[in-house]
mmCIF file of C-alpha atoms and ligand atoms in Angstrom:
data_model
loop_
_atom_site.group_PDB
_atom_site.id
_atom_site.type_symbol
_atom_site.label_atom_id
_atom_site.label_comp_id
_atom_site.label_asym_id
_atom_site.label_seq_id
_atom_site.Cartn_x
_atom_site.Cartn_y
_atom_site.Cartn_z
ATOM 1 C CA MET A 1 -37.406 -32.145 -147.912
ATOM 2 C CA LEU A 2 -38.042 -34.674 -145.200
ATOM 3 C CA LEU A 3 -35.217 -37.084 -145.833
ATOM 4 C CA ARG A 4 -31.757 -35.943 -146.785
ATOM 5 C CA LEU A 5 -30.764 -38.073 -149.753
ATOM 6 C CA ASP A 6 -27.231 -38.046 -151.084
ATOM 7 C CA LYS A 7 -27.485 -36.061 -154.299
ATOM 8 C CA LYS A 8 -24.259 -37.472 -155.725
ATOM 9 C CA LYS A 9 -25.754 -40.942 -155.779
ATOM 10 C CA MET A 10 -28.845 -42.287 -157.446
ATOM 11 C CA THR A 11 -31.005 -43.540 -154.615
ATOM 12 C CA LEU A 12 -33.053 -46.530 -155.687
ATOM 13 C CA GLY A 13 -36.675 -46.942 -154.698
ATOM 14 C CA ILE A 14 -37.979 -50.409 -153.864
ATOM 15 C CA ILE A 15 -41.527 -51.433 -153.100
ATOM 16 C CA GLY A 16 -41.577 -54.848 -151.524
ATOM 17 C CA GLY A 17 -44.288 -57.196 -150.380
ATOM 18 C CA THR A 18 -44.817 -60.657 -149.007
ATOM 19 C CA ASN A 19 -41.616 -61.905 -150.598
ATOM 20 C CA LEU A 20 -39.470 -59.399 -148.644
ATOM 21 C CA PHE A 21 -40.998 -59.724 -145.163
ATOM 22 C CA GLY A 22 -38.123 -59.475 -142.676
ATOM 23 C CA THR A 23 -35.468 -58.976 -145.360
ATOM 24 C CA LYS A 24 -31.878 -58.518 -144.246
ATOM 25 C CA LEU A 25 -31.482 -55.843 -146.958
ATOM 26 C CA LEU A 26 -32.886 -53.345 -144.508
ATOM 27 C CA GLU A 27 -31.145 -54.269 -141.281
ATOM 28 C CA ALA A 28 -29.367 -50.901 -141.098
ATOM 29 C CA ALA A 29 -32.285 -48.839 -142.380
ATOM 30 C CA LYS A 30 -34.030 -46.062 -140.509
ATOM 31 C CA GLU A 31 -37.788 -45.706 -140.354
ATOM 32 C CA LYS A 32 -39.876 -42.723 -141.331
ATOM 33 C CA GLU A 33 -43.487 -41.782 -141.915
ATOM 34 C CA ILE A 34 -44.104 -39.316 -144.708
ATOM 35 C CA GLU A 35 -47.284 -37.363 -145.360
ATOM 36 C CA THR A 36 -48.461 -36.964 -148.924
ATOM 37 C CA GLU A 37 -51.588 -35.385 -150.329
ATOM 38 C CA TYR A 38 -53.006 -38.925 -150.642
ATOM 39 C CA GLY A 39 -52.143 -40.182 -147.151
ATOM 40 C CA THR A 40 -49.274 -41.195 -144.879
ATOM 41 C CA VAL A 41 -46.634 -43.711 -145.962
ATOM 42 C CA TYR A 42 -44.348 -45.748 -143.717
ATOM 43 C CA LEU A 43 -40.933 -46.349 -145.248
ATOM 44 C CA LEU A 44 -37.389 -47.460 -144.489
ATOM 45 C CA PHE A 45 -34.317 -45.763 -145.869
ATOM 46 C CA THR A 46 -30.537 -45.930 -146.053
ATOM 47 C CA ASP A 47 -28.155 -43.744 -148.063
ATOM 48 C CA ASP A 48 -28.769 -45.973 -151.059
ATOM 49 C CA VAL A 49 -32.367 -47.029 -150.961
ATOM 50 C CA VAL A 50 -35.862 -45.901 -150.024
ATOM 51 C CA PHE A 51 -37.977 -48.965 -149.317
ATOM 52 C CA ILE A 52 -41.748 -48.988 -148.994
ATOM 53 C CA PRO A 53 -43.225 -52.155 -147.519
ATOM 54 C CA ARG A 54 -46.416 -52.393 -149.541
ATOM 55 C CA HIS A 55 -48.322 -54.060 -146.724
ATOM 56 C CA GLY A 56 -47.276 -51.464 -144.156
ATOM 57 C CA LYS A 57 -45.164 -51.554 -141.013
ATOM 58 C CA THR A 58 -47.203 -54.283 -139.366
ATOM 59 C CA ARG A 59 -47.950 -56.107 -142.621
ATOM 60 C CA ASN A 60 -51.678 -55.682 -142.198
ATOM 61 C CA ILE A 61 -52.602 -53.646 -145.299
ATOM 62 C CA LEU A 62 -54.417 -56.039 -147.614
ATOM 63 C CA PRO A 63 -53.865 -55.854 -151.401
ATOM 64 C CA HIS A 64 -57.170 -54.099 -152.114
ATOM 65 C CA LYS A 65 -56.440 -51.491 -149.414
ATOM 66 C CA ILE A 66 -52.899 -50.519 -150.403
ATOM 67 C CA ASN A 67 -52.591 -46.779 -150.909
ATOM 68 C CA TYR A 68 -50.755 -46.927 -154.221
ATOM 69 C CA LYS A 69 -51.180 -43.239 -154.926
ATOM 70 C CA ALA A 70 -49.480 -42.252 -151.671
ATOM 71 C CA ASN A 71 -46.726 -44.867 -152.087
ATOM 72 C CA LEU A 72 -45.719 -43.718 -155.558
ATOM 73 C CA THR A 73 -46.096 -40.039 -154.695
ATOM 74 C CA VAL A 74 -43.517 -40.411 -151.920
ATOM 75 C CA PHE A 75 -40.866 -41.312 -154.481
ATOM 76 C CA LYS A 76 -41.782 -38.269 -156.535
ATOM 77 C CA VAL A 77 -41.582 -36.008 -153.475
ATOM 78 C CA LEU A 78 -38.183 -37.437 -152.496
ATOM 79 C CA GLY A 79 -36.778 -37.195 -156.023
ATOM 80 C CA VAL A 80 -36.253 -40.966 -156.269
ATOM 81 C CA GLU A 81 -36.686 -41.646 -159.952
ATOM 82 C CA LYS A 82 -35.929 -45.338 -160.361
ATOM 83 C CA ILE A 83 -38.212 -47.817 -158.717
ATOM 84 C CA ILE A 84 -38.174 -51.576 -158.570
ATOM 85 C CA GLY A 85 -41.348 -53.325 -157.499
ATOM 86 C CA ALA A 86 -40.836 -56.775 -155.987
ATOM 87 C CA THR A 87 -44.023 -58.826 -156.045
ATOM 88 C CA SER A 88 -45.217 -62.370 -155.386
ATOM 89 C CA VAL A 89 -47.104 -64.100 -158.160
ATOM 90 C CA GLY A 90 -48.797 -67.323 -159.149
ATOM 91 C CA SER A 91 -47.710 -69.014 -162.391
ATOM 92 C CA LEU A 92 -50.166 -69.346 -165.262
ATOM 93 C CA LYS A 93 -47.862 -71.638 -167.223
ATOM 94 C CA ARG A 94 -46.633 -75.122 -166.362
ATOM 95 C CA ASP A 95 -43.114 -74.281 -167.513
ATOM 96 C CA ILE A 96 -42.861 -71.256 -165.179
ATOM 97 C CA LYS A 97 -42.137 -73.201 -162.033
ATOM 98 C CA PRO A 98 -42.595 -72.088 -158.429
ATOM 99 C CA ARG A 99 -39.367 -70.451 -157.141
ATOM 100 C CA SER A 100 -38.649 -68.880 -160.537
ATOM 101 C CA LEU A 101 -37.944 -65.170 -160.834
ATOM 102 C CA VAL A 102 -39.758 -63.310 -163.614
ATOM 103 C CA VAL A 103 -39.051 -59.831 -164.990
ATOM 104 C CA PRO A 104 -42.341 -58.935 -166.700
ATOM 105 C CA HIS A 105 -42.315 -56.892 -169.907
ATOM 106 C CA ASP A 106 -46.023 -56.019 -169.932
ATOM 107 C CA TYR A 107 -49.211 -56.307 -167.909
ATOM 108 C CA ILE A 108 -52.986 -56.594 -168.039
ATOM 109 C CA ASN A 109 -55.168 -54.712 -165.576
ATOM 110 C CA LEU A 110 -58.806 -54.556 -166.572
ATOM 111 C CA TYR A 111 -60.337 -53.045 -163.445
ATOM 112 C CA ASN A 112 -59.552 -50.904 -160.373
ATOM 113 C CA ILE A 113 -57.013 -48.877 -162.295
ATOM 114 C CA PRO A 114 -55.647 -46.122 -160.048
ATOM 115 C CA THR A 115 -54.865 -42.639 -161.340
ATOM 116 C CA ILE A 116 -53.545 -39.398 -159.985
ATOM 117 C CA TYR A 117 -55.410 -37.587 -162.773
ATOM 118 C CA ASP A 118 -58.861 -37.423 -161.218
ATOM 119 C CA ASP A 119 -59.632 -33.904 -162.447
ATOM 120 C CA GLU A 120 -57.370 -33.402 -165.425
ATOM 121 C CA ILE A 121 -57.588 -34.971 -168.876
ATOM 122 C CA VAL A 122 -54.361 -36.960 -169.125
ATOM 123 C CA HIS A 123 -54.133 -40.430 -170.702
ATOM 124 C CA VAL A 124 -50.704 -41.991 -170.208
ATOM 125 C CA THR A 125 -49.570 -44.898 -172.339
ATOM 126 C CA PRO A 126 -48.721 -47.587 -169.796
ATOM 127 C CA GLY A 127 -45.576 -49.701 -169.853
ATOM 128 C CA LEU A 128 -42.536 -50.833 -167.929
ATOM 129 C CA ASP A 129 -39.132 -49.168 -168.064
ATOM 130 C CA GLU A 130 -36.993 -51.151 -170.500
ATOM 131 C CA GLY A 131 -33.690 -49.756 -169.182
ATOM 132 C CA LEU A 132 -34.472 -50.804 -165.620
ATOM 133 C CA ARG A 133 -35.761 -54.183 -166.808
ATOM 134 C CA ASN A 134 -32.459 -54.761 -168.563
ATOM 135 C CA SER A 135 -30.556 -53.735 -165.441
ATOM 136 C CA ILE A 136 -32.426 -56.348 -163.392
ATOM 137 C CA ILE A 137 -31.729 -59.023 -165.998
ATOM 138 C CA LYS A 138 -28.017 -58.132 -166.327
ATOM 139 C CA VAL A 139 -27.455 -58.013 -162.580
ATOM 140 C CA ALA A 140 -29.162 -61.376 -162.124
ATOM 141 C CA LYS A 141 -27.132 -62.976 -164.917
ATOM 142 C CA ASN A 142 -23.869 -61.598 -163.536
ATOM 143 C CA SER A 143 -24.776 -63.102 -160.169
ATOM 144 C CA GLY A 144 -25.519 -66.510 -161.685
ATOM 145 C CA ILE A 145 -29.216 -66.240 -160.853
ATOM 146 C CA ASP A 146 -31.695 -67.462 -163.448
ATOM 147 C CA VAL A 147 -34.504 -65.094 -164.351
ATOM 148 C CA ILE A 148 -37.271 -65.405 -166.903
ATOM 149 C CA GLU A 149 -36.660 -62.302 -168.984
ATOM 150 C CA ARG A 150 -40.177 -61.630 -170.246
ATOM 151 C CA GLY A 151 -43.696 -62.276 -169.125
ATOM 152 C CA VAL A 152 -47.137 -60.705 -169.015
ATOM 153 C CA TYR A 153 -48.423 -59.992 -165.495
ATOM 154 C CA PHE A 154 -52.184 -60.199 -164.996
ATOM 155 C CA GLN A 155 -53.347 -58.100 -162.054
ATOM 156 C CA THR A 156 -56.404 -58.969 -160.011
ATOM 157 C CA PRO A 157 -57.715 -56.711 -157.234
ATOM 158 C CA GLY A 158 -57.457 -59.404 -154.548
ATOM 159 C CA PRO A 159 -57.678 -60.170 -151.709
ATOM 160 C CA ARG A 160 -59.224 -63.454 -152.762
ATOM 161 C CA LEU A 161 -57.388 -65.852 -155.015
ATOM 162 C CA GLU A 162 -58.792 -66.655 -158.458
ATOM 163 C CA THR A 163 -61.317 -69.277 -159.504
ATOM 164 C CA ARG A 164 -60.247 -72.126 -161.772
ATOM 165 C CA ALA A 165 -62.361 -70.610 -164.555
ATOM 166 C CA GLU A 166 -60.669 -67.205 -164.179
ATOM 167 C CA ILE A 167 -57.237 -68.809 -164.410
ATOM 168 C CA LYS A 168 -58.305 -70.789 -167.480
ATOM 169 C CA PHE A 169 -59.167 -67.454 -169.092
ATOM 170 C CA MET A 170 -56.067 -65.571 -167.917
ATOM 171 C CA LYS A 171 -53.552 -68.214 -168.962
ATOM 172 C CA ASN A 172 -54.374 -67.534 -172.636
ATOM 173 C CA TYR A 173 -53.155 -63.961 -172.326
ATOM 174 C CA ALA A 174 -50.645 -63.779 -169.484
ATOM 175 C CA ASP A 175 -47.844 -65.695 -167.751
ATOM 176 C CA VAL A 176 -48.190 -64.780 -164.071
ATOM 177 C CA VAL A 177 -50.944 -63.449 -161.824
ATOM 178 C CA GLY A 178 -50.622 -61.121 -158.867
ATOM 179 C CA MET A 179 -52.352 -58.298 -157.046
ATOM 180 C CA ASN A 180 -50.052 -55.257 -157.224
ATOM 181 C CA MET A 181 -47.717 -54.586 -160.082
ATOM 182 C CA ALA A 182 -49.972 -52.958 -162.655
ATOM 183 C CA SER A 183 -51.218 -50.342 -160.198
ATOM 184 C CA GLU A 184 -47.658 -49.341 -159.313
ATOM 185 C CA ALA A 185 -46.440 -49.289 -162.917
ATOM 186 C CA THR A 186 -49.374 -47.155 -164.080
ATOM 187 C CA LEU A 187 -48.986 -44.564 -161.332
ATOM 188 C CA ALA A 188 -45.214 -44.456 -161.861
ATOM 189 C CA LYS A 189 -45.858 -43.634 -165.515
ATOM 190 C CA GLU A 190 -48.308 -40.905 -164.554
ATOM 191 C CA LEU A 191 -45.752 -39.435 -162.155
ATOM 192 C CA GLU A 192 -42.949 -39.702 -164.736
ATOM 193 C CA LEU A 193 -40.986 -42.142 -162.612
ATOM 194 C CA ARG A 194 -39.129 -45.149 -164.005
ATOM 195 C CA TYR A 195 -40.544 -48.476 -162.821
ATOM 196 C CA ALA A 196 -39.725 -52.132 -163.470
ATOM 197 C CA ASN A 197 -40.674 -55.264 -161.626
ATOM 198 C CA ILE A 198 -39.215 -58.537 -160.439
ATOM 199 C CA SER A 199 -41.685 -61.189 -159.360
ATOM 200 C CA THR A 200 -41.113 -64.347 -157.372
ATOM 201 C CA VAL A 201 -43.296 -67.277 -158.375
ATOM 202 C CA GLU A 202 -44.720 -68.820 -155.212
ATOM 203 C CA ASN A 203 -47.240 -71.299 -156.642
ATOM 204 C CA TYR A 204 -49.052 -72.528 -159.712
ATOM 205 C CA ALA A 205 -52.245 -70.520 -160.048
ATOM 206 C CA HIS A 206 -55.524 -72.218 -159.212
ATOM 207 C CA GLY A 207 -56.182 -75.188 -161.493
ATOM 208 C CA ILE A 208 -52.918 -75.048 -163.470
ATOM 209 C CA ILE A 209 -52.061 -78.322 -161.763
ATOM 210 C CA ALA A 210 -55.504 -79.920 -161.893
ATOM 211 C CA GLU A 211 -55.477 -81.675 -158.555
ATOM 212 C CA GLU A 212 -53.842 -78.884 -156.509
ATOM 213 C CA GLU A 213 -55.961 -76.795 -154.077
ATOM 214 C CA LEU A 214 -54.592 -73.329 -153.328
ATOM 215 C CA ASP A 215 -53.955 -72.209 -149.772
ATOM 216 C CA TYR A 216 -52.870 -68.620 -149.091
ATOM 217 C CA LYS A 217 -51.020 -69.579 -145.887
ATOM 218 C CA LYS A 218 -48.817 -71.905 -147.888
ATOM 219 C CA ILE A 219 -48.271 -69.170 -150.508
ATOM 220 C CA ILE A 220 -47.005 -66.797 -147.818
ATOM 221 C CA GLU A 221 -44.777 -69.514 -146.359
ATOM 222 C CA ASP A 222 -43.305 -70.238 -149.783
ATOM 223 C CA ALA A 223 -42.736 -66.532 -150.385
ATOM 224 C CA SER A 224 -40.149 -66.427 -147.610
ATOM 225 C CA LYS A 225 -38.351 -69.408 -149.173
ATOM 226 C CA ASN A 226 -37.988 -67.418 -152.383
ATOM 227 C CA MET A 227 -36.412 -64.447 -150.672
ATOM 228 C CA GLU A 228 -32.729 -65.335 -150.952
ATOM 229 C CA ASN A 229 -32.248 -64.924 -154.713
ATOM 230 C CA LEU A 230 -34.498 -61.887 -154.802
ATOM 231 C CA GLU A 231 -32.422 -60.252 -152.061
ATOM 232 C CA LYS A 232 -29.212 -61.010 -153.954
ATOM 233 C CA VAL A 233 -30.536 -59.369 -157.122
ATOM 234 C CA LEU A 234 -31.811 -56.328 -155.246
ATOM 235 C CA MET A 235 -28.553 -55.939 -153.333
ATOM 236 C CA LYS A 236 -26.558 -55.904 -156.585
ATOM 237 C CA LEU A 237 -29.054 -53.543 -158.190
ATOM 238 C CA ILE A 238 -28.785 -51.050 -155.362
ATOM 239 C CA ASP A 239 -25.048 -51.055 -155.886
ATOM 240 C CA ALA A 240 -25.115 -51.028 -159.697
ATOM 241 C CA LEU A 241 -27.750 -48.364 -160.218
ATOM 242 C CA GLN A 242 -26.123 -45.884 -157.870
ATOM 243 C CA TYR A 243 -23.226 -45.543 -160.212
ATOM 244 C CA GLU A 244 -25.152 -46.163 -163.388
ATOM 245 C CA LYS A 245 -22.928 -49.160 -164.176
ATOM 246 C CA TYR A 246 -25.571 -50.845 -166.250
ATOM 247 C CA MET A 247 -27.383 -47.885 -167.750
HETATM 248 N N1 HPA B 301 -52.868 -65.371 -157.356
HETATM 249 C C1 HPA B 301 -52.782 -64.041 -157.094
HETATM 250 N N2 HPA B 301 -51.773 -63.503 -156.441
HETATM 251 C C2 HPA B 301 -50.780 -64.313 -156.017
HETATM 252 C C3 HPA B 301 -50.795 -65.690 -156.260
HETATM 253 C C4 HPA B 301 -51.901 -66.246 -156.970
HETATM 254 O O1 HPA B 301 -51.986 -67.469 -157.224
HETATM 255 N N3 HPA B 301 -49.658 -66.209 -155.704
HETATM 256 C C5 HPA B 301 -48.979 -65.156 -155.157
HETATM 257 N N4 HPA B 301 -49.654 -64.012 -155.350
#
């Protein structure tokens, strides 16, 4: 074992992205690099949480180059069984406004589906962990933070944003669009880890507001504005899940 985790407590795993750049959640955390059979992962840890910054230490790993297999495997190796993915998304629906928080209940991922079962015939049934989803929703409610309790997440491979025509298609089937969650949820399922997601809505997806042009620099800027409520929910979750208060 490379990290000594407190066995009396349930350490929570968090994978964070653009919407947690520079978060104060991790001010007291220590850094570590861990080797897995799929590659090396940079992470931060405290007694209560193991945090993987999805875009790496220097934030330069683009969405289509994230090593999802290594990231999820680290949690398995460390015995961290509950994982919350925090992701940034665009809204596919006019009534899901930028700055909302969404706790998706399902996802669509039609291509680039990662798997750890390259040589073995295993077909998992994908899905999100309902118990963890409920924990996120309860913690948010108890903190007076509004969350949208359901939503379908449509994953694209990135790094480019979507065309107007793609969004027109997606909005019939999903509520938000992003580049990460489905890959993490699928691998978590394969590794028998529990995974749920909380997404911050940074923008309306391309063409949802007809006249609006999308600009990724603005999306990243807006992501940091959305951080405060997300941090509050995660802070409470770290506390609540350790002692199974909500489970
Ligand atoms: N599309 C894809 N991913 C995103 C978006 C978007 O509009 N906003 C934040 N992440």
